[in-house]
mmCIF file of C-alpha atoms and ligand atoms in Angstrom:
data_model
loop_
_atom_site.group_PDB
_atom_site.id
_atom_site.type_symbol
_atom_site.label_atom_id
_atom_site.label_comp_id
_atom_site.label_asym_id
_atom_site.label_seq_id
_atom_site.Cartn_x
_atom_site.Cartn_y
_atom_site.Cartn_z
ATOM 1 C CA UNK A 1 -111.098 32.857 69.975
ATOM 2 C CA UNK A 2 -109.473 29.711 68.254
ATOM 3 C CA UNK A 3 -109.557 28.190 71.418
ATOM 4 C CA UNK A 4 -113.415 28.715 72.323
ATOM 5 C CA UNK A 5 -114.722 27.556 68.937
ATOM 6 C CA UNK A 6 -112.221 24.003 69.241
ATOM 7 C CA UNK A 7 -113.733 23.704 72.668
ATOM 8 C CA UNK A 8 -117.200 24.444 71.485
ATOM 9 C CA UNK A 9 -117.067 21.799 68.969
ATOM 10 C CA UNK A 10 -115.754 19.824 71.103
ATOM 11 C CA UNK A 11 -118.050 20.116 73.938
ATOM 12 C CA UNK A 12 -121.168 19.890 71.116
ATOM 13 C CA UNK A 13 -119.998 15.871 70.089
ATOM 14 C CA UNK A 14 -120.916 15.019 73.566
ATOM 15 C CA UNK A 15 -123.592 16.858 74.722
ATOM 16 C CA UNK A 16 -127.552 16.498 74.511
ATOM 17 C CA UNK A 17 -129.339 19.182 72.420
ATOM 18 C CA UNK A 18 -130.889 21.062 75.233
ATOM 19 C CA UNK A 19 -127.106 21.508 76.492
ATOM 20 C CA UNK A 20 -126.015 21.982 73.164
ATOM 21 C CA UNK A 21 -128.187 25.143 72.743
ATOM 22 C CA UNK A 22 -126.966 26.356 75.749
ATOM 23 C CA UNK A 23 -122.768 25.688 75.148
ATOM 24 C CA UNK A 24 -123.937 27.581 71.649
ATOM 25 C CA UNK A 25 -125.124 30.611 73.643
ATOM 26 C CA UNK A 26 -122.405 31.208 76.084
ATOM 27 C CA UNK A 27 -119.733 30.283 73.405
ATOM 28 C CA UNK A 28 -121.116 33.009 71.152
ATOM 29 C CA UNK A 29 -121.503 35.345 74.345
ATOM 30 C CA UNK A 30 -117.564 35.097 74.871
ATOM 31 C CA UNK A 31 -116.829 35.218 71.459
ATOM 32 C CA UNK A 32 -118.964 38.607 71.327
ATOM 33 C CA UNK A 33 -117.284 40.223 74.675
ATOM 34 C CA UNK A 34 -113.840 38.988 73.297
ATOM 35 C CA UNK A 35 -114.659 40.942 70.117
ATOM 36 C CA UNK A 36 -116.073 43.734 71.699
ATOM 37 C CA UNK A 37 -113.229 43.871 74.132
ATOM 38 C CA UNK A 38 -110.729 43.728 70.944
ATOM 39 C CA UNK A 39 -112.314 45.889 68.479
ATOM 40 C CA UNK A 40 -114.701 48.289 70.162
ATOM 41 C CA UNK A 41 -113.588 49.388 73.796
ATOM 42 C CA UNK A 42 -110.517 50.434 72.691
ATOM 43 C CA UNK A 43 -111.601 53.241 70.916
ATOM 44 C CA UNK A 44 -114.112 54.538 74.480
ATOM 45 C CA UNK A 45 -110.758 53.577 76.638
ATOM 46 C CA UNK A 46 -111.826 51.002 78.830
ATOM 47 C CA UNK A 47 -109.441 48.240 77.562
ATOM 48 C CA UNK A 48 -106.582 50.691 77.138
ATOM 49 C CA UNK A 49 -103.508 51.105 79.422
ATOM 50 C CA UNK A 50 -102.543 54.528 80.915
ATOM 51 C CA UNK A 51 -99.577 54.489 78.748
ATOM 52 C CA UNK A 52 -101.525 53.456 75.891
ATOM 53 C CA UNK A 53 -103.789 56.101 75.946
ATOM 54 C CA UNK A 54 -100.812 58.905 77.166
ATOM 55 C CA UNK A 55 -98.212 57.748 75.131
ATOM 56 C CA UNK A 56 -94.646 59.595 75.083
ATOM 57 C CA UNK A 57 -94.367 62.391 77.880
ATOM 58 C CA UNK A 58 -93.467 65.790 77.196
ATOM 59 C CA UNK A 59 -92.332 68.952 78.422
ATOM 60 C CA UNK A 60 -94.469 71.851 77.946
ATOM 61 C CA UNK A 61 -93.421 75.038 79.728
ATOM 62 C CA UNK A 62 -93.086 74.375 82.980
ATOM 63 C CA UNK A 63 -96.034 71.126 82.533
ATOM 64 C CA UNK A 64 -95.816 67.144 81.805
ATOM 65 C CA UNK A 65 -98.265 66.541 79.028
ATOM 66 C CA UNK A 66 -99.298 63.258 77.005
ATOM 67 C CA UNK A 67 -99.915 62.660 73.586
ATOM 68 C CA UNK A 68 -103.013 64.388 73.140
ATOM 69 C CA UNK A 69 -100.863 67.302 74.552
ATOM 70 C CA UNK A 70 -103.048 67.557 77.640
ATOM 71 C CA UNK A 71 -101.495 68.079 80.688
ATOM 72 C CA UNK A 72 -101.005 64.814 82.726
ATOM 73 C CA UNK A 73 -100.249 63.726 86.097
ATOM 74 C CA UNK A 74 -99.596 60.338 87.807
ATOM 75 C CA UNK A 75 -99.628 59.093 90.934
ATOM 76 C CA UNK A 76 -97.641 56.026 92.304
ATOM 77 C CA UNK A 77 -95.277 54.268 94.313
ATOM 78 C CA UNK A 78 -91.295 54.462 94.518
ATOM 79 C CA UNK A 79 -89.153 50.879 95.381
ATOM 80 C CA UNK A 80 -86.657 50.678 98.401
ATOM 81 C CA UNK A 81 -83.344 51.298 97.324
ATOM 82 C CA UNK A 82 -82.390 48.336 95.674
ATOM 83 C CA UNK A 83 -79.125 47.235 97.239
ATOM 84 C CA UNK A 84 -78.071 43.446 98.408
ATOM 85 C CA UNK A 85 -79.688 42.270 101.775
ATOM 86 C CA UNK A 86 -80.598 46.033 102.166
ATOM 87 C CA UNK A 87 -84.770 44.293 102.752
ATOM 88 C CA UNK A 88 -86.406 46.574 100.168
ATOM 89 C CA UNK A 89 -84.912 44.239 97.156
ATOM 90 C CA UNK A 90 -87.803 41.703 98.180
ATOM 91 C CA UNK A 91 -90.557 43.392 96.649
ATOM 92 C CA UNK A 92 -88.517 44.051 93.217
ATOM 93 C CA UNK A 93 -90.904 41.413 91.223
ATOM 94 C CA UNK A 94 -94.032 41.568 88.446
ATOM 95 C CA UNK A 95 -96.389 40.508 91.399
ATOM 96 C CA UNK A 96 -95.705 43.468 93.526
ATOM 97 C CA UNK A 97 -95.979 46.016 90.270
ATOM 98 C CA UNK A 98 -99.325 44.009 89.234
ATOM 99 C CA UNK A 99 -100.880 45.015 92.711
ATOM 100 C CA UNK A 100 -99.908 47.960 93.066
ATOM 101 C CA UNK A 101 -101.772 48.712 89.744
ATOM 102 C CA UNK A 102 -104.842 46.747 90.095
ATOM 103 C CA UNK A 103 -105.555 47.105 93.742
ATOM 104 C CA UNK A 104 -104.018 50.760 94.724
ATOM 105 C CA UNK A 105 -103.911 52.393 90.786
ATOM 106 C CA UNK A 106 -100.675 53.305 90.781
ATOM 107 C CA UNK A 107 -99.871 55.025 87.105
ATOM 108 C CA UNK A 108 -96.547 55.103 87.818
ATOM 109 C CA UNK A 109 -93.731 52.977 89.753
ATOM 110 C CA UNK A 110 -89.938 53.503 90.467
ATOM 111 C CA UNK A 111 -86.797 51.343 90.231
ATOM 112 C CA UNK A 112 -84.541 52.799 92.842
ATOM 113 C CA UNK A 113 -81.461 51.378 92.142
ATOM 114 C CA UNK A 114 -78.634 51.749 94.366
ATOM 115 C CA UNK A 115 -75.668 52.473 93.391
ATOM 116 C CA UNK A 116 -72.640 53.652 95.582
ATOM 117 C CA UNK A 117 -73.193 51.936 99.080
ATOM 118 C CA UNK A 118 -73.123 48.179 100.118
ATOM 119 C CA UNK A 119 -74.446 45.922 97.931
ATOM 120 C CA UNK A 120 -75.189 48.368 95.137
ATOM 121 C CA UNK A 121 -74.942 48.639 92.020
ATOM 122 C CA UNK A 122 -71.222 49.672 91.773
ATOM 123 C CA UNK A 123 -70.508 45.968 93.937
ATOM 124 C CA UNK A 124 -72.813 44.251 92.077
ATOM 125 C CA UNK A 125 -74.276 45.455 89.127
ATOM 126 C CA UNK A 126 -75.564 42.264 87.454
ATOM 127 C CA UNK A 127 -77.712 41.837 90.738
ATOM 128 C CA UNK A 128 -78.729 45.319 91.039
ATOM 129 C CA UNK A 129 -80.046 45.570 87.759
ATOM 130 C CA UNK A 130 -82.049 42.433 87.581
ATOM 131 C CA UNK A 131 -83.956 43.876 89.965
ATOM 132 C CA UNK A 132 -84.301 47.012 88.561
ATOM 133 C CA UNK A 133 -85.315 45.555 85.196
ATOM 134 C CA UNK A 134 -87.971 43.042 86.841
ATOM 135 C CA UNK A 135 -89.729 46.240 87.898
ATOM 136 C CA UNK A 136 -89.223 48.227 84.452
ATOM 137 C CA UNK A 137 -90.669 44.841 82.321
ATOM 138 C CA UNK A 138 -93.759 44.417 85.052
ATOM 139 C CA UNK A 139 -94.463 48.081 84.245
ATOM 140 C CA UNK A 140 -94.253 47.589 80.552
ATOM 141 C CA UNK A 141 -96.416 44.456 80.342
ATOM 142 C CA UNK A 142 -99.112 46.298 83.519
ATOM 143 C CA UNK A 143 -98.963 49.386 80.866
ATOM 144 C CA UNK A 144 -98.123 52.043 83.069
ATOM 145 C CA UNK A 145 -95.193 54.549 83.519
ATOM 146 C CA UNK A 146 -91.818 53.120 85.270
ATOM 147 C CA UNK A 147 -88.908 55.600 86.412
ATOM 148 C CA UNK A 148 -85.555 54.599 86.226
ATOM 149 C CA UNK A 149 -83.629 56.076 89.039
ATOM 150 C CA UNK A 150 -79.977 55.954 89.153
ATOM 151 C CA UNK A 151 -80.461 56.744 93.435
ATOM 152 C CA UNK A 152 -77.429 57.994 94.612
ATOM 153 C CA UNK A 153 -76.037 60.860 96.931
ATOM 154 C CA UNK A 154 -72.829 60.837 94.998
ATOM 155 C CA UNK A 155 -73.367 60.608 91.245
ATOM 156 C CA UNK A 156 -70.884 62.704 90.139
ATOM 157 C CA UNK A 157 -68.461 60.588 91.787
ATOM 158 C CA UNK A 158 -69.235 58.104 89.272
ATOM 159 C CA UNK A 159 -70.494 59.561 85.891
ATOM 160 C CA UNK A 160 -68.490 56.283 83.796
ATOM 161 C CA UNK A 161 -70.638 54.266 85.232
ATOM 162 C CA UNK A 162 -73.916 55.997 84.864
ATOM 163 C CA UNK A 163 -73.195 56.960 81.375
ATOM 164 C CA UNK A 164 -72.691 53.155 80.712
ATOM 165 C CA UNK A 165 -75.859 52.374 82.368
ATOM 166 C CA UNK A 166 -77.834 54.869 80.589
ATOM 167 C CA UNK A 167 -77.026 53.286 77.608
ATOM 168 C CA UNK A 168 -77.660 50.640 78.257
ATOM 169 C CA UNK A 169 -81.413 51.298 79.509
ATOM 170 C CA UNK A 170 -81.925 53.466 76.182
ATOM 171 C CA UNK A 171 -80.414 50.833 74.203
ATOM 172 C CA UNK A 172 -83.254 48.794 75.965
ATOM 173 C CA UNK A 173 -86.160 50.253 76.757
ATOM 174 C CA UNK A 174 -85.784 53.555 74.922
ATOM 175 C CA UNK A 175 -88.491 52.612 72.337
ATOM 176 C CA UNK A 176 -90.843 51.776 75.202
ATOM 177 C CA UNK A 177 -93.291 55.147 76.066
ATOM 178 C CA UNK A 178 -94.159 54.145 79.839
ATOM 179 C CA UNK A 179 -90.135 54.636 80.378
ATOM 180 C CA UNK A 180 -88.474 57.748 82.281
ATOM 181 C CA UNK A 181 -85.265 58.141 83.267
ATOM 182 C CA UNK A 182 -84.313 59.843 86.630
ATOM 183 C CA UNK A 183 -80.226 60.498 86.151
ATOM 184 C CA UNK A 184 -79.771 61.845 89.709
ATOM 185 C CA UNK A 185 -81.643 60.942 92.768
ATOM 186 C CA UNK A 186 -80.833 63.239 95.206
ATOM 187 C CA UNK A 187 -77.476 65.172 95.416
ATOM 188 C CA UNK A 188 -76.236 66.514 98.439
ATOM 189 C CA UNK A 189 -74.642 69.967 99.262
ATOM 190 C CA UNK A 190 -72.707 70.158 96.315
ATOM 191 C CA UNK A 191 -72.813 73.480 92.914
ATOM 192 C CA UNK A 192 -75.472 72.892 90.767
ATOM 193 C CA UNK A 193 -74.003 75.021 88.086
ATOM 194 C CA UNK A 194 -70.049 73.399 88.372
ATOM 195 C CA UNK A 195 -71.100 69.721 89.556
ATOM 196 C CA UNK A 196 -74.790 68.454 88.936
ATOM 197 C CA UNK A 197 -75.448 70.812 85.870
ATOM 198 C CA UNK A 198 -72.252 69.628 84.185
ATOM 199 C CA UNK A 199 -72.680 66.087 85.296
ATOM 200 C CA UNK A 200 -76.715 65.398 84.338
ATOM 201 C CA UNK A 201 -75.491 67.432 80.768
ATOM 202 C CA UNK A 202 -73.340 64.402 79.889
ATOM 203 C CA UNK A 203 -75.476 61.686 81.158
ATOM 204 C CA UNK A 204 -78.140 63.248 78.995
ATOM 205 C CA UNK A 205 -76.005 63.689 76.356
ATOM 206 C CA UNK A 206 -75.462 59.566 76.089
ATOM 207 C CA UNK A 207 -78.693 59.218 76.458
ATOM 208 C CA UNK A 208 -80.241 61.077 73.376
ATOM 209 C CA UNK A 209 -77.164 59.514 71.087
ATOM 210 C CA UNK A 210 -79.504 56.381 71.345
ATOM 211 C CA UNK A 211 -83.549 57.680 72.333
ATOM 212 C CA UNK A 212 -84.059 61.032 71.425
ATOM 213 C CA UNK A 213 -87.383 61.295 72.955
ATOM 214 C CA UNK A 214 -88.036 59.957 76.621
ATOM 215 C CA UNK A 215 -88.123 61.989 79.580
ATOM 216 C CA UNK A 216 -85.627 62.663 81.664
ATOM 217 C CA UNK A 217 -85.410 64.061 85.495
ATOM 218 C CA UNK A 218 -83.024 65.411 87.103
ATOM 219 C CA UNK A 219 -82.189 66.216 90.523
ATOM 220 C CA UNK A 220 -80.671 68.919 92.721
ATOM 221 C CA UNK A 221 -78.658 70.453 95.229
ATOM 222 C CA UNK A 222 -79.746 69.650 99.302
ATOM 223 C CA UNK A 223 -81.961 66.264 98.636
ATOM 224 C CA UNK A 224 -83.298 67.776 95.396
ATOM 225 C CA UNK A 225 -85.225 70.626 96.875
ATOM 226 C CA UNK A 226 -82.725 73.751 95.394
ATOM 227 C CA UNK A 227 -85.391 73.539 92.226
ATOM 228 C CA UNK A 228 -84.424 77.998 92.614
ATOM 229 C CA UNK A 229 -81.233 76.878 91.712
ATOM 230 C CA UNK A 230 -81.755 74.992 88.912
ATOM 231 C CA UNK A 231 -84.453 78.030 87.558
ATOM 232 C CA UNK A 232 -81.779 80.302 87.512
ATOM 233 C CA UNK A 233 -79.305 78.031 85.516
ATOM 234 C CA UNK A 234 -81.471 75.592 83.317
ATOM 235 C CA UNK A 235 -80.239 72.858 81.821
ATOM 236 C CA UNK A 236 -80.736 73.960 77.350
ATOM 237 C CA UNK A 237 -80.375 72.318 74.531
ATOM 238 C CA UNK A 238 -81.988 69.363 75.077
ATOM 239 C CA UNK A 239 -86.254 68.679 75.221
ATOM 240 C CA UNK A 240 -87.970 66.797 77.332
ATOM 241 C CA UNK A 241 -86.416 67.387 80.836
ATOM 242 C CA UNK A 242 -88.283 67.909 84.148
ATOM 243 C CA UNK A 243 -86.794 67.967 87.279
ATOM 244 C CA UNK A 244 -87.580 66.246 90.506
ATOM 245 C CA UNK A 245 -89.051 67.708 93.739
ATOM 246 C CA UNK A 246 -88.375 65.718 97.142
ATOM 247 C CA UNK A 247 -90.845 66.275 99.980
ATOM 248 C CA UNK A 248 -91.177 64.624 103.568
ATOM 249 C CA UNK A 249 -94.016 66.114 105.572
ATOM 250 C CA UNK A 250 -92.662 66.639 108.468
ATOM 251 C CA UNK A 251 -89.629 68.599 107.544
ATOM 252 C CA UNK A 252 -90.187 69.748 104.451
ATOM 253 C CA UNK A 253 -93.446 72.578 104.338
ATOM 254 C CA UNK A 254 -94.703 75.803 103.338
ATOM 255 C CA UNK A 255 -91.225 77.286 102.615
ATOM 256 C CA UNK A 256 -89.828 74.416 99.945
ATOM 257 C CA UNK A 257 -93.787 74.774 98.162
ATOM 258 C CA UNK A 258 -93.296 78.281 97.976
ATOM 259 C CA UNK A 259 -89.707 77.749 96.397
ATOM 260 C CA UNK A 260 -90.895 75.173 94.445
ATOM 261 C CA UNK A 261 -93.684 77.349 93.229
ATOM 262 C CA UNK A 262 -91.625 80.064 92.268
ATOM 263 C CA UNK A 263 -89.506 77.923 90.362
ATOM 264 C CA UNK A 264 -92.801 76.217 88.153
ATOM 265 C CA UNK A 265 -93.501 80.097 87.248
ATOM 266 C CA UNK A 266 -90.304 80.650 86.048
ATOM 267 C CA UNK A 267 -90.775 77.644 83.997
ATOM 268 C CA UNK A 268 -89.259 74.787 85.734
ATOM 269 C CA UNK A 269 -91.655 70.955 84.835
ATOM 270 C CA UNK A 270 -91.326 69.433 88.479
ATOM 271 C CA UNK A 271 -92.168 66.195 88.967
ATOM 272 C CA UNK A 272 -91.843 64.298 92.699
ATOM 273 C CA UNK A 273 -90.218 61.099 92.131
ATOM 274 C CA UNK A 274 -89.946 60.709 96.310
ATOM 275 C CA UNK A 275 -92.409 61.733 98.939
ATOM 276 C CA UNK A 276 -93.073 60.024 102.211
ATOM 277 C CA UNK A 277 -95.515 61.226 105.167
ATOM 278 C CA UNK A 278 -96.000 58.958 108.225
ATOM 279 C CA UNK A 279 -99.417 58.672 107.832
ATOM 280 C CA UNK A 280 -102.326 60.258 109.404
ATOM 281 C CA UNK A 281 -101.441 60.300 112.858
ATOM 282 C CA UNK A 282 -103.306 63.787 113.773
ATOM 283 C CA UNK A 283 -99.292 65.304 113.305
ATOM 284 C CA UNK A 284 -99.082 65.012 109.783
ATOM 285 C CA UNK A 285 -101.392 67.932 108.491
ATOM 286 C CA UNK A 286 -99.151 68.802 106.108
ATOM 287 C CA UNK A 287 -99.310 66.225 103.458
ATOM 288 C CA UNK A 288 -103.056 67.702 102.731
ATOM 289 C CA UNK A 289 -101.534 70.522 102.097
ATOM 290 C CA UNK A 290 -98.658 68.896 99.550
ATOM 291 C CA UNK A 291 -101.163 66.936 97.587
ATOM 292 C CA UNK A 292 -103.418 69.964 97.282
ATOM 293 C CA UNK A 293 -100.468 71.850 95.915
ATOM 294 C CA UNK A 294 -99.431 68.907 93.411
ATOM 295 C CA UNK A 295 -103.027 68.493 91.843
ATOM 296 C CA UNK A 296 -103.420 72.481 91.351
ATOM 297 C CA UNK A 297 -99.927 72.249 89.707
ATOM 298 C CA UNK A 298 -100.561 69.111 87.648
ATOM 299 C CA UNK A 299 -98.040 67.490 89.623
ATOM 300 C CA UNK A 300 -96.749 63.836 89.091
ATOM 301 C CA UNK A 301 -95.558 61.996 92.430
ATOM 302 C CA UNK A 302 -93.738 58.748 93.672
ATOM 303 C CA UNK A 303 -94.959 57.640 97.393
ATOM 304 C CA UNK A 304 -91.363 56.431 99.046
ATOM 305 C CA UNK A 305 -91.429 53.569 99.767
ATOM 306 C CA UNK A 306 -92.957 49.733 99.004
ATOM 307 C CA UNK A 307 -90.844 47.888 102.225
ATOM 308 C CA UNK A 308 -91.964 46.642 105.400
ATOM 309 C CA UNK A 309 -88.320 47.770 107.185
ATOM 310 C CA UNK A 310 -89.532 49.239 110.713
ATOM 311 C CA UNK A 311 -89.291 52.523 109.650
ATOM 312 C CA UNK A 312 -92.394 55.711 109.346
ATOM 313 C CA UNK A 313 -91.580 55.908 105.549
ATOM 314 C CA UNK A 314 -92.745 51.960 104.780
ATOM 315 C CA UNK A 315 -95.842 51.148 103.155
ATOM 316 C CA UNK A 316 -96.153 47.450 104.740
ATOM 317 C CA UNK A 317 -95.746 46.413 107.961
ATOM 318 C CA UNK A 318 -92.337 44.477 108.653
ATOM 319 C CA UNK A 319 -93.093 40.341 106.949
ATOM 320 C CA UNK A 320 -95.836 41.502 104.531
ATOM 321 C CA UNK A 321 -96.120 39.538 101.969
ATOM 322 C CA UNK A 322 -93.351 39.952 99.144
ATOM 323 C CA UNK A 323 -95.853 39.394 96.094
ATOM 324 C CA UNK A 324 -98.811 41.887 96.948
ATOM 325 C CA UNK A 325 -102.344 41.177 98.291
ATOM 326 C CA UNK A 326 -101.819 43.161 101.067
ATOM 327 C CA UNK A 327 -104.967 43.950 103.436
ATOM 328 C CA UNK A 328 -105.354 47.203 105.209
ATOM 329 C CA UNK A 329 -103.864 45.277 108.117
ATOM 330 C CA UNK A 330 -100.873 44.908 106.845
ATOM 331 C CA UNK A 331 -100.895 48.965 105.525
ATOM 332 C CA UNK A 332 -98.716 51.152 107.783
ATOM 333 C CA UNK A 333 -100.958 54.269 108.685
ATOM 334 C CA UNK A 334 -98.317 56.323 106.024
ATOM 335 C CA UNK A 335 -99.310 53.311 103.907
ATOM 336 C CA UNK A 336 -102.982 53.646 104.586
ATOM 337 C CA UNK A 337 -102.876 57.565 103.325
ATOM 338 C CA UNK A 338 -100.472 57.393 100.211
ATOM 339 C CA UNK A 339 -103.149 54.077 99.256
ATOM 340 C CA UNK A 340 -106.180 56.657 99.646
ATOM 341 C CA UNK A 341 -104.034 59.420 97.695
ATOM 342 C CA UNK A 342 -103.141 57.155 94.428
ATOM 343 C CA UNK A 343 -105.866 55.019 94.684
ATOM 344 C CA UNK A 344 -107.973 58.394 94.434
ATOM 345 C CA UNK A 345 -105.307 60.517 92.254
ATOM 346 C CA UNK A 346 -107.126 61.927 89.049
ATOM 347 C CA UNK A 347 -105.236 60.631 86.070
ATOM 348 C CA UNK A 348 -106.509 60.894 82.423
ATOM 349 C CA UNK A 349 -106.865 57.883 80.472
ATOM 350 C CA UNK A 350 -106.737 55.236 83.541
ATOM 351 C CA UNK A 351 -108.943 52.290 83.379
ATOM 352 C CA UNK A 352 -108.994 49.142 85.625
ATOM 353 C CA UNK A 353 -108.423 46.584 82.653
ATOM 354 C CA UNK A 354 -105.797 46.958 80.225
HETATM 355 MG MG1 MG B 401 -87.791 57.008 72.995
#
């Protein structure tokens, strides 16, 4: 506002009456929609982020809810696994995140960050990270809700290292309310009760020393779809964990939402931090039937994933632009129909500005 009145006066010294009359009127007008914008539309929501308005995330029962304790879901998009010269690591920037919100209303976005295979996190972990934090900071400053995903098939293999990590990110960003951790992407055929249970208990452990309060997912057994598993062995003692749901539509149908169903009435918070579809191709019915299932279950969900690699999962088609602006031409057809699904997701307390 400092600004506008020095550049009023300024403009007034040299200026003939009529035009001073008129500098007068649209200085005052900005002055009035900056103060409007500062003091009033905050209060109706329309200069409020998502995470503004939803604040912390909780578990309640087998729901996500905000603040307000109403229950929430978000939809959004997941990264490419982060790894070195893997192709996805392109699109890890604030201009990416900043489109994704303003032009496709994504609510939510995930850092995938690689960690056991080439060009990881375990080889490089100063790299891997930047990237990953470039993505958590864009979310912060765009005001919506950012997953950080420790995506490996092999966690247990290295718990030192994710314990270290998760410190580190609580240390960080634990204050921060659009933050949620994922500790597990997807194991693979391996106990939930002797391997993943145990594992995720001490990951969760360090991270609660340092933020008491954020949400954490966790995964499971087979890609993160044995959710019956994990209902008949909960993880206790701690609040505020969900676990996450994996889904591609053309393996994964009626059978793993009646599983996953079963599991949300024994109590279970689900949230899908992956999903991918190849679009709507006239073979693809099923991911109707998915989101249908998510928004009568209050259902959060990541859309795997922002790349253009030649591959039915991508959102882009291959040399789309690294920073965003994308037209529907350069929208693969499973990019076209996760756009229409977030774009058109119901979330409470979204608003275009921030
Ligand atoms: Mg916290």
């Amino acid at each position: 506002m400092c600004v506008l009145i020095i550049l009023f006066c300024w403009e007034l010294n040299v200026l003939t009456m009529q035009k001073k009359v008129r500098v007068l009127a649209n200085t005052l007008g900005k002055i009035g929609v900056s103060l409007f914008c500062l003091l009033a539309l905050p209060g109706i929501g329309f200069c409020q982020s998502v995470v503004d308005y939803n604040g912390l995330l909780k578990v309640s029962f087998n729901k996500i809810v905000n603040q307000h304790n109403e229950v929430v879901s978000f939809a959004g998009n997941s990264f490419f696994w982060s790894n070195d010269n893997w192709g996805g690591e392109k699109y890890y920037n604030a201009s990416v995140v900043s489109w994704l919100k303003r032009d496709w209303r994504a609510t939510i976005v995930r850092a995938a960050l690689g960690v056991e295979d080439t060009g990881g996190y375990i080889n490089n972990p100063e790299s891997n990270k930047a990237k990953l934090k470039a993505i958590v900071d864009a979310a912060i400053a765009e005001g919506i809700y950012v997953i950080i995903d420790w995506h490996s098939h092999h966690a247990e293999d290295y718990t030192a290292q994710a314990t270290a990590f998760f410190k580190e990110m609580a240390e960080q960003y634990g204050e921060y309310n659009n933050v949620i951790y994922e500790v597990y992407n997807e194991p693979l055929q391996v106990s939930w009760s002797n391997i993943i249970k145990p594992y995720a208990e001490t990951i969760i452990s360090s991270i609660r020393d340092i933020d008491p309060d954020n949400l954490i997912i966790v995964g499971s057994p087979e890609w993160s779809q044995r959710v019956d598993l994990v209902a008949a062995d909960p993880i206790t003692g701690y609040d505020n964990i969900a676990y996450s749901l994996h889904f591609y539509t053309v393996w994964h149908q009626q059978w793993l939402r009646d599983r996953a169903t079963e599991a949300l009435n024994k109590g279970i918070p689900l949230f899908v931090t992956e999903w991918g579809s190849i679009g709507y191709t006239g073979t693809d019915p099923e991911t109707d039937k998915w989101m249908d299932w998510c928004l009568k279950n209050d259902i959060s969900h990541c859309n795997w994933a922002v790349n253009d690699k030649d591959e039915e999962w991508s959102i882009i088609r291959p040399g789309s632009s690294t920073t965003g602006g994308w037209s529907s031409v350069f929208l693969t057809e499973a990019g076209k129909l996760a756009k229409d699904i977030i774009k058109n997701w119901p979330t409470i307390g979204f608003s275009s500005g921030k």
